[in-house]
Each structure stands twice: as structure tokens, then as C-alpha cells.
Amino acid sequence: DAKTTQPPSMDCAEGRAANLPCNHSTISGNEYVYWYRQIHSQGPQYIIHGLKNNETNEMASLIITEDRKSSTLILPHATLRDTAVYYCIVRPAAGGTSYGKLTFGQGTILTVHP
Amino acid sequence: NAGVMQNPRHLVRRRGQEARLRCSPVKGHSHVYWYRQLPEEGLKFMVYLQKENIIDESGMPKERFSAEFPKEGPSILRIQQVVRGDSAAYFCASSREIYGYTFGSGTRLTVV
């Protein structure tokens, strides 16, 4: 079962920042937060991941609260092509056989409007 | 999704036939994962394989489904005696180590 909670849908105006929240209140100390997106039934696309520090790459920023119970994915300047389902995933701790498994929830459907 | 090649992209099978889905991982990746996405549902993990070994098959149905990742060649997901409920998109992903997945574009299986 997914260990994350996300709003089912969000809207954003083109050019604005899209802030997608995720709750993961039961996260363990050595579990990472991963974000993926799926555009129109294509294969999921990796966006970013983090452990406790904020992270930024060319696609997005990830802000993780100090208690690690929630995080926010930020797309700084959303475009129409960012319309997708965004998945927040808690990655099992390394070492167990389930480490390779990603548990996808329902995600957030982000719609970017012109 | 560059790098992970899945074929065929679309597969149509009649009930009772066998379906074979192939996945060629990114060059140098030795970990392969299969996921299934039923219509209007999220992705569900099926199986995790390393070369010649099944590491985690906790998401595989107990009957009719099998997966392999031989020493040479692509990973194969095999569904015997397909039923209409097997119609779904099947995605393969690969990684070099445990970190970081790259997903393929999927195979859409339709059972008629």
C-alpha cells in the first residue's frame, strides 16, 4: 500500500509555479522521497528524489520538511507539457528484497492551463 | 524514456492464447522491474529481477504469469492463457544499481 497522500488533482496557470504537496507521515529515517510523473499513459518519468535536504535539478525542486513528514514538488515555470499525473513515492530502505519495488499511489493530476 | 526498449508496443491476443512481452534494459543495467497498469488505475509492481534471478515477485499473480531475465537477451514477461482482465499496459524499468529507475514506453496488451 502507498505510504503517501496526495491531492487527487490540481490546476496551474502556464508560466506560474506549480506546488504539489505530499504527506508521508510514516516515513522511516532511511527512506527516500521520490517523484515521478506520467504523461498521457507513457512510461513514468523520474523527476527528483531526496532524503532530508532540499534538492533542485533542471526539472524541479523538492522541499522536504524538517520532520520529513511531508514534501512539496515545485515546478518553477509550468508549461502545458507539464500536464501529467505526478506520483510521490517513499522508497523502501536499502537492504531488503523489497528495495527494488516502487509503490505508486493514485498521484495528483496536474492540469496546466494556458 | 530513452534506453529501455519494450516490444511490441501493442499486442492483441485472443482469450486462451499466450502473450510474451519483451524488455531490453538500458545497456549496462542488470536490474529489471515489471509493472502493470490496469485501465484507469495506478501502476502496480509485479516483479524485480537481476540477471538470471528473481529477487521479488510479490506482485505477480500466482498463476499464468512468469518472468525471466536470462544471462543473454531481454527480459520476458509471459502470460499464459490470457483472459480479458489481463488487458493492461505493462511497463518495464531498469537500473544499474538499486538506485534510479528508467522506464520504458510500455506494451499495451488487449485481450479480445
GROMACS .gro file of C-alpha atoms in nm:
model
  226
    1ASP     CA    1   0.000   0.000   0.000
    2ALA     CA    2   0.112   0.352  -0.080
    3LYS     CA    3   0.259   0.532   0.218
    4THR     CA    4   0.191   0.875   0.075
    5THR     CA    5  -0.113   1.101   0.046
    6GLN     CA    6  -0.157   1.346  -0.240
    7PRO     CA    7  -0.446   1.565  -0.355
    8PRO     CA    8  -0.623   1.399  -0.648
    9SER     CA    9  -0.599   1.700  -0.876
   10MET     CA   10  -0.456   2.049  -0.909
   11ASP     CA   11  -0.466   2.326  -1.163
   12CYS     CA   12  -0.195   2.571  -1.254
   13ALA     CA   13  -0.166   2.859  -1.499
   14GLU     CA   14   0.103   2.836  -1.761
   15GLY     CA   15   0.418   3.018  -1.655
   16ARG     CA   16   0.332   3.001  -1.288
   17ALA     CA   17   0.494   2.779  -1.030
   18ALA     CA   18   0.317   2.452  -0.960
   19ASN     CA   19   0.348   2.336  -0.599
   20LEU     CA   20   0.247   1.974  -0.548
   21PRO     CA   21   0.219   1.859  -0.186
   22CYS     CA   22   0.271   1.512  -0.047
   23ASN     CA   23   0.222   1.374   0.302
   24HIS     CA   24   0.436   1.081   0.417
   25SER     CA   25   0.391   1.089   0.792
   26THR     CA   26   0.511   0.732   0.848
   27ILE     CA   27   0.837   0.768   0.659
   28SER     CA   28   1.138   0.599   0.817
   29GLY     CA   29   1.470   0.767   0.875
   30ASN     CA   30   1.647   0.595   0.587
   31GLU     CA   31   1.368   0.614   0.332
   32TYR     CA   32   1.392   0.849   0.037
   33VAL     CA   33   1.114   1.053  -0.121
   34TYR     CA   34   1.092   1.008  -0.498
   35TRP     CA   35   0.881   1.193  -0.751
   36TYR     CA   36   0.779   1.057  -1.088
   37ARG     CA   37   0.530   1.176  -1.345
   38GLN     CA   38   0.334   1.001  -1.614
   39ILE     CA   39   0.228   1.194  -1.920
   40HIS     CA   40  -0.069   1.056  -2.103
   41SER     CA   41  -0.009   0.684  -2.033
   42GLN     CA   42   0.357   0.698  -2.131
   43GLY     CA   43   0.611   0.531  -1.907
   44PRO     CA   44   0.673   0.710  -1.577
   45GLN     CA   45   0.947   0.970  -1.587
   46TYR     CA   46   1.182   1.029  -1.297
   47ILE     CA   47   1.179   1.387  -1.168
   48ILE     CA   48   1.374   1.414  -0.846
   49HIS     CA   49   1.441   1.247  -0.514
   50GLY     CA   50   1.567   1.344  -0.170
   51LEU     CA   51   1.633   1.222   0.183
   52LYS     CA   52   1.624   1.522   0.414
   53ASN     CA   53   1.780   1.817   0.237
   54ASN     CA   54   1.608   2.023  -0.028
   55GLU     CA   55   1.705   1.924  -0.379
   56THR     CA   56   1.698   2.100  -0.714
   57ASN     CA   57   1.765   1.986  -1.066
   58GLU     CA   58   1.683   2.108  -1.414
   59MET     CA   59   1.326   1.989  -1.388
   60ALA     CA   60   1.211   2.076  -1.040
   61SER     CA   61   1.282   2.148  -0.676
   62LEU     CA   62   1.197   1.927  -0.383
   63ILE     CA   63   1.131   2.078  -0.044
   64ILE     CA   64   1.121   1.833   0.248
   65THR     CA   65   1.002   1.949   0.588
   66GLU     CA   66   1.239   1.921   0.881
   67ASP     CA   67   1.038   1.638   1.037
   68ARG     CA   68   1.028   1.469   0.694
   69LYS     CA   69   0.656   1.404   0.724
   70SER     CA   70   0.573   1.598   0.411
   71SER     CA   71   0.729   1.739   0.099
   72THR     CA   72   0.648   1.968  -0.191
   73LEU     CA   73   0.748   1.931  -0.552
   74ILE     CA   74   0.789   2.266  -0.724
   75LEU     CA   75   0.781   2.314  -1.099
   76PRO     CA   76   0.904   2.673  -1.117
   77HIS     CA   77   0.752   2.774  -1.451
   78ALA     CA   78   0.485   2.526  -1.553
   79THR     CA   79   0.419   2.469  -1.922
   80LEU     CA   80   0.133   2.292  -2.098
   81ARG     CA   81   0.363   1.991  -2.142
   82ASP     CA   82   0.384   1.952  -1.764
   83THR     CA   83   0.024   1.834  -1.759
   84ALA     CA   84   0.056   1.484  -1.615
   85VAL     CA   85  -0.007   1.261  -1.318
   86TYR     CA   86   0.256   1.324  -1.050
   87TYR     CA   87   0.346   1.047  -0.810
   88CYS     CA   88   0.514   1.093  -0.473
   89ILE     CA   89   0.675   0.768  -0.359
   90VAL     CA   90   0.855   0.661  -0.046
   91ARG     CA   91   1.134   0.421  -0.134
   92PRO     CA   92   1.183   0.123   0.095
   93ALA     CA   93   1.505   0.119   0.291
   94ALA     CA   94   1.808  -0.040   0.128
   95GLY     CA   95   1.897  -0.395   0.211
   96GLY     CA   96   1.565  -0.571   0.195
   97THR     CA   97   1.435  -0.759  -0.105
   98SER     CA   98   1.154  -0.506  -0.142
   99TYR     CA   99   1.401  -0.225  -0.201
  100GLY     CA  100   1.356  -0.255  -0.575
  101LYS     CA  101   0.982  -0.202  -0.554
  102LEU     CA  102   0.816   0.133  -0.608
  103THR     CA  103   0.465   0.166  -0.467
  104PHE     CA  104   0.264   0.407  -0.678
  105GLY     CA  105  -0.048   0.564  -0.529
  106GLN     CA  106  -0.313   0.748  -0.726
  107GLY     CA  107  -0.097   1.056  -0.765
  108THR     CA  108  -0.202   1.412  -0.841
  109ILE     CA  109  -0.340   1.501  -1.181
  110LEU     CA  110  -0.181   1.836  -1.261
  111THR     CA  111  -0.351   2.033  -1.535
  112VAL     CA  112  -0.166   2.335  -1.668
  113HIS     CA  113  -0.396   2.592  -1.831
  114PRO     CA  114  -0.299   2.847  -2.097
  115ASN     CA  115   1.218   0.703  -2.166
  116ALA     CA  116   1.524   0.664  -2.388
  117GLY     CA  117   1.714   0.343  -2.336
  118VAL     CA  118   1.462   0.087  -2.212
  119MET     CA  119   1.310  -0.080  -2.514
  120GLN     CA  120   0.985  -0.266  -2.488
  121ASN     CA  121   0.823  -0.461  -2.768
  122PRO     CA  122   0.579  -0.494  -2.903
  123ARG     CA  123   0.419  -0.157  -2.828
  124HIS     CA  124   0.076  -0.303  -2.885
  125LEU     CA  125  -0.024  -0.667  -2.860
  126VAL     CA  126  -0.363  -0.820  -2.928
  127ARG     CA  127  -0.436  -1.172  -2.813
  128ARG     CA  128  -0.746  -1.387  -2.809
  129ARG     CA  129  -0.859  -1.538  -2.482
  130GLY     CA  130  -0.660  -1.851  -2.406
  131GLN     CA  131  -0.353  -1.753  -2.608
  132GLU     CA  132  -0.011  -1.674  -2.469
  133ALA     CA  133   0.137  -1.326  -2.451
  134ARG     CA  134   0.511  -1.261  -2.446
  135LEU     CA  135   0.631  -0.913  -2.360
  136ARG     CA  136   0.995  -0.826  -2.408
  137CYS     CA  137   1.210  -0.570  -2.235
  138SER     CA  138   1.565  -0.474  -2.325
  139PRO     CA  139   1.713  -0.274  -2.038
  140VAL     CA  140   1.945   0.021  -2.069
  141LYS     CA  141   2.291  -0.104  -2.167
  142GLY     CA  142   2.481  -0.193  -1.853
  143HIS     CA  143   2.172  -0.221  -1.633
  144SER     CA  144   2.140  -0.553  -1.455
  145HIS     CA  145   1.820  -0.486  -1.260
  146VAL     CA  146   1.481  -0.514  -1.431
  147TYR     CA  147   1.135  -0.443  -1.293
  148TRP     CA  148   0.789  -0.507  -1.436
  149TYR     CA  149   0.477  -0.306  -1.355
  150ARG     CA  150   0.118  -0.334  -1.470
  151GLN     CA  151  -0.131  -0.052  -1.513
  152LEU     CA  152  -0.491  -0.154  -1.549
  153PRO     CA  153  -0.726   0.090  -1.722
  154GLU     CA  154  -0.792   0.397  -1.508
  155GLU     CA  155  -0.571   0.263  -1.228
  156GLY     CA  156  -0.224   0.330  -1.094
  157LEU     CA  157   0.089   0.131  -1.161
  158LYS     CA  158   0.131  -0.188  -0.965
  159PHE     CA  159   0.464  -0.358  -0.907
  160MET     CA  160   0.483  -0.713  -1.037
  161VAL     CA  161   0.838  -0.846  -1.023
  162TYR     CA  162   1.201  -0.745  -0.976
  163LEU     CA  163   1.476  -0.945  -1.143
  164GLN     CA  164   1.851  -0.941  -1.158
  165LYS     CA  165   2.037  -1.138  -1.419
  166GLU     CA  166   1.904  -1.495  -1.403
  167ASN     CA  167   1.747  -1.437  -1.060
  168ILE     CA  168   1.404  -1.333  -0.936
  169ILE     CA  169   1.455  -1.103  -0.638
  170ASP     CA  170   1.099  -1.003  -0.554
  171GLU     CA  171   0.788  -1.145  -0.719
  172SER     CA  172   0.543  -1.032  -0.454
  173GLY     CA  173   0.324  -0.857  -0.710
  174MET     CA  174   0.298  -1.140  -0.960
  175PRO     CA  175  -0.029  -1.329  -0.987
  176LYS     CA  176   0.022  -1.684  -0.866
  177GLU     CA  177  -0.093  -1.848  -1.185
  178ARG     CA  178  -0.034  -1.795  -1.556
  179PHE     CA  179   0.230  -1.523  -1.511
  180SER     CA  180   0.605  -1.575  -1.520
  181ALA     CA  181   0.910  -1.360  -1.577
  182GLU     CA  182   1.270  -1.422  -1.662
  183PHE     CA  183   1.584  -1.221  -1.724
  184PRO     CA  184   1.839  -1.453  -1.883
  185LYS     CA  185   2.212  -1.402  -1.890
  186GLU     CA  186   2.185  -1.304  -2.255
  187GLY     CA  187   1.892  -1.131  -2.417
  188PRO     CA  188   1.591  -0.934  -2.300
  189SER     CA  189   1.371  -0.987  -2.001
  190ILE     CA  190   1.048  -1.166  -2.085
  191LEU     CA  191   0.711  -1.138  -1.912
  192ARG     CA  192   0.498  -1.432  -2.012
  193ILE     CA  193   0.124  -1.459  -1.963
  194GLN     CA  194  -0.031  -1.793  -2.041
  195GLN     CA  195  -0.397  -1.846  -2.129
  196VAL     CA  196  -0.476  -1.477  -2.127
  197VAL     CA  197  -0.813  -1.352  -2.006
  198ARG     CA  198  -0.985  -1.019  -2.064
  199GLY     CA  199  -0.876  -0.898  -1.721
  200ASP     CA  200  -0.513  -0.916  -1.833
  201SER     CA  201  -0.573  -0.624  -2.071
  202ALA     CA  202  -0.347  -0.351  -1.942
  203ALA     CA  203  -0.032  -0.153  -2.005
  204TYR     CA  204   0.279  -0.338  -1.893
  205PHE     CA  205   0.582  -0.126  -1.814
  206CYS     CA  206   0.938  -0.240  -1.770
  207ALA     CA  207   1.208  -0.041  -1.593
  208SER     CA  208   1.578  -0.098  -1.543
  209SER     CA  209   1.855   0.030  -1.322
  210ARG     CA  210   2.230  -0.015  -1.287
  211GLU     CA  211   2.226  -0.048  -0.912
  212ILE     CA  212   1.925  -0.027  -0.688
  213TYR     CA  213   1.903   0.349  -0.733
  214GLY     CA  214   1.719   0.523  -1.011
  215TYR     CA  215   1.476   0.365  -1.247
  216THR     CA  216   1.438   0.428  -1.616
  217PHE     CA  217   1.102   0.319  -1.751
  218GLY     CA  218   1.019   0.201  -2.099
  219SER     CA  219   0.722   0.318  -2.303
  220GLY     CA  220   0.521   0.008  -2.222
  221THR     CA  221   0.335  -0.267  -2.403
  222ARG     CA  222  -0.042  -0.230  -2.435
  223LEU     CA  223  -0.198  -0.573  -2.419
  224THR     CA  224  -0.554  -0.613  -2.541
  225VAL     CA  225  -0.728  -0.946  -2.494
  226VAL     CA  226  -1.026  -0.999  -2.722
   0.00000   0.00000   0.00000
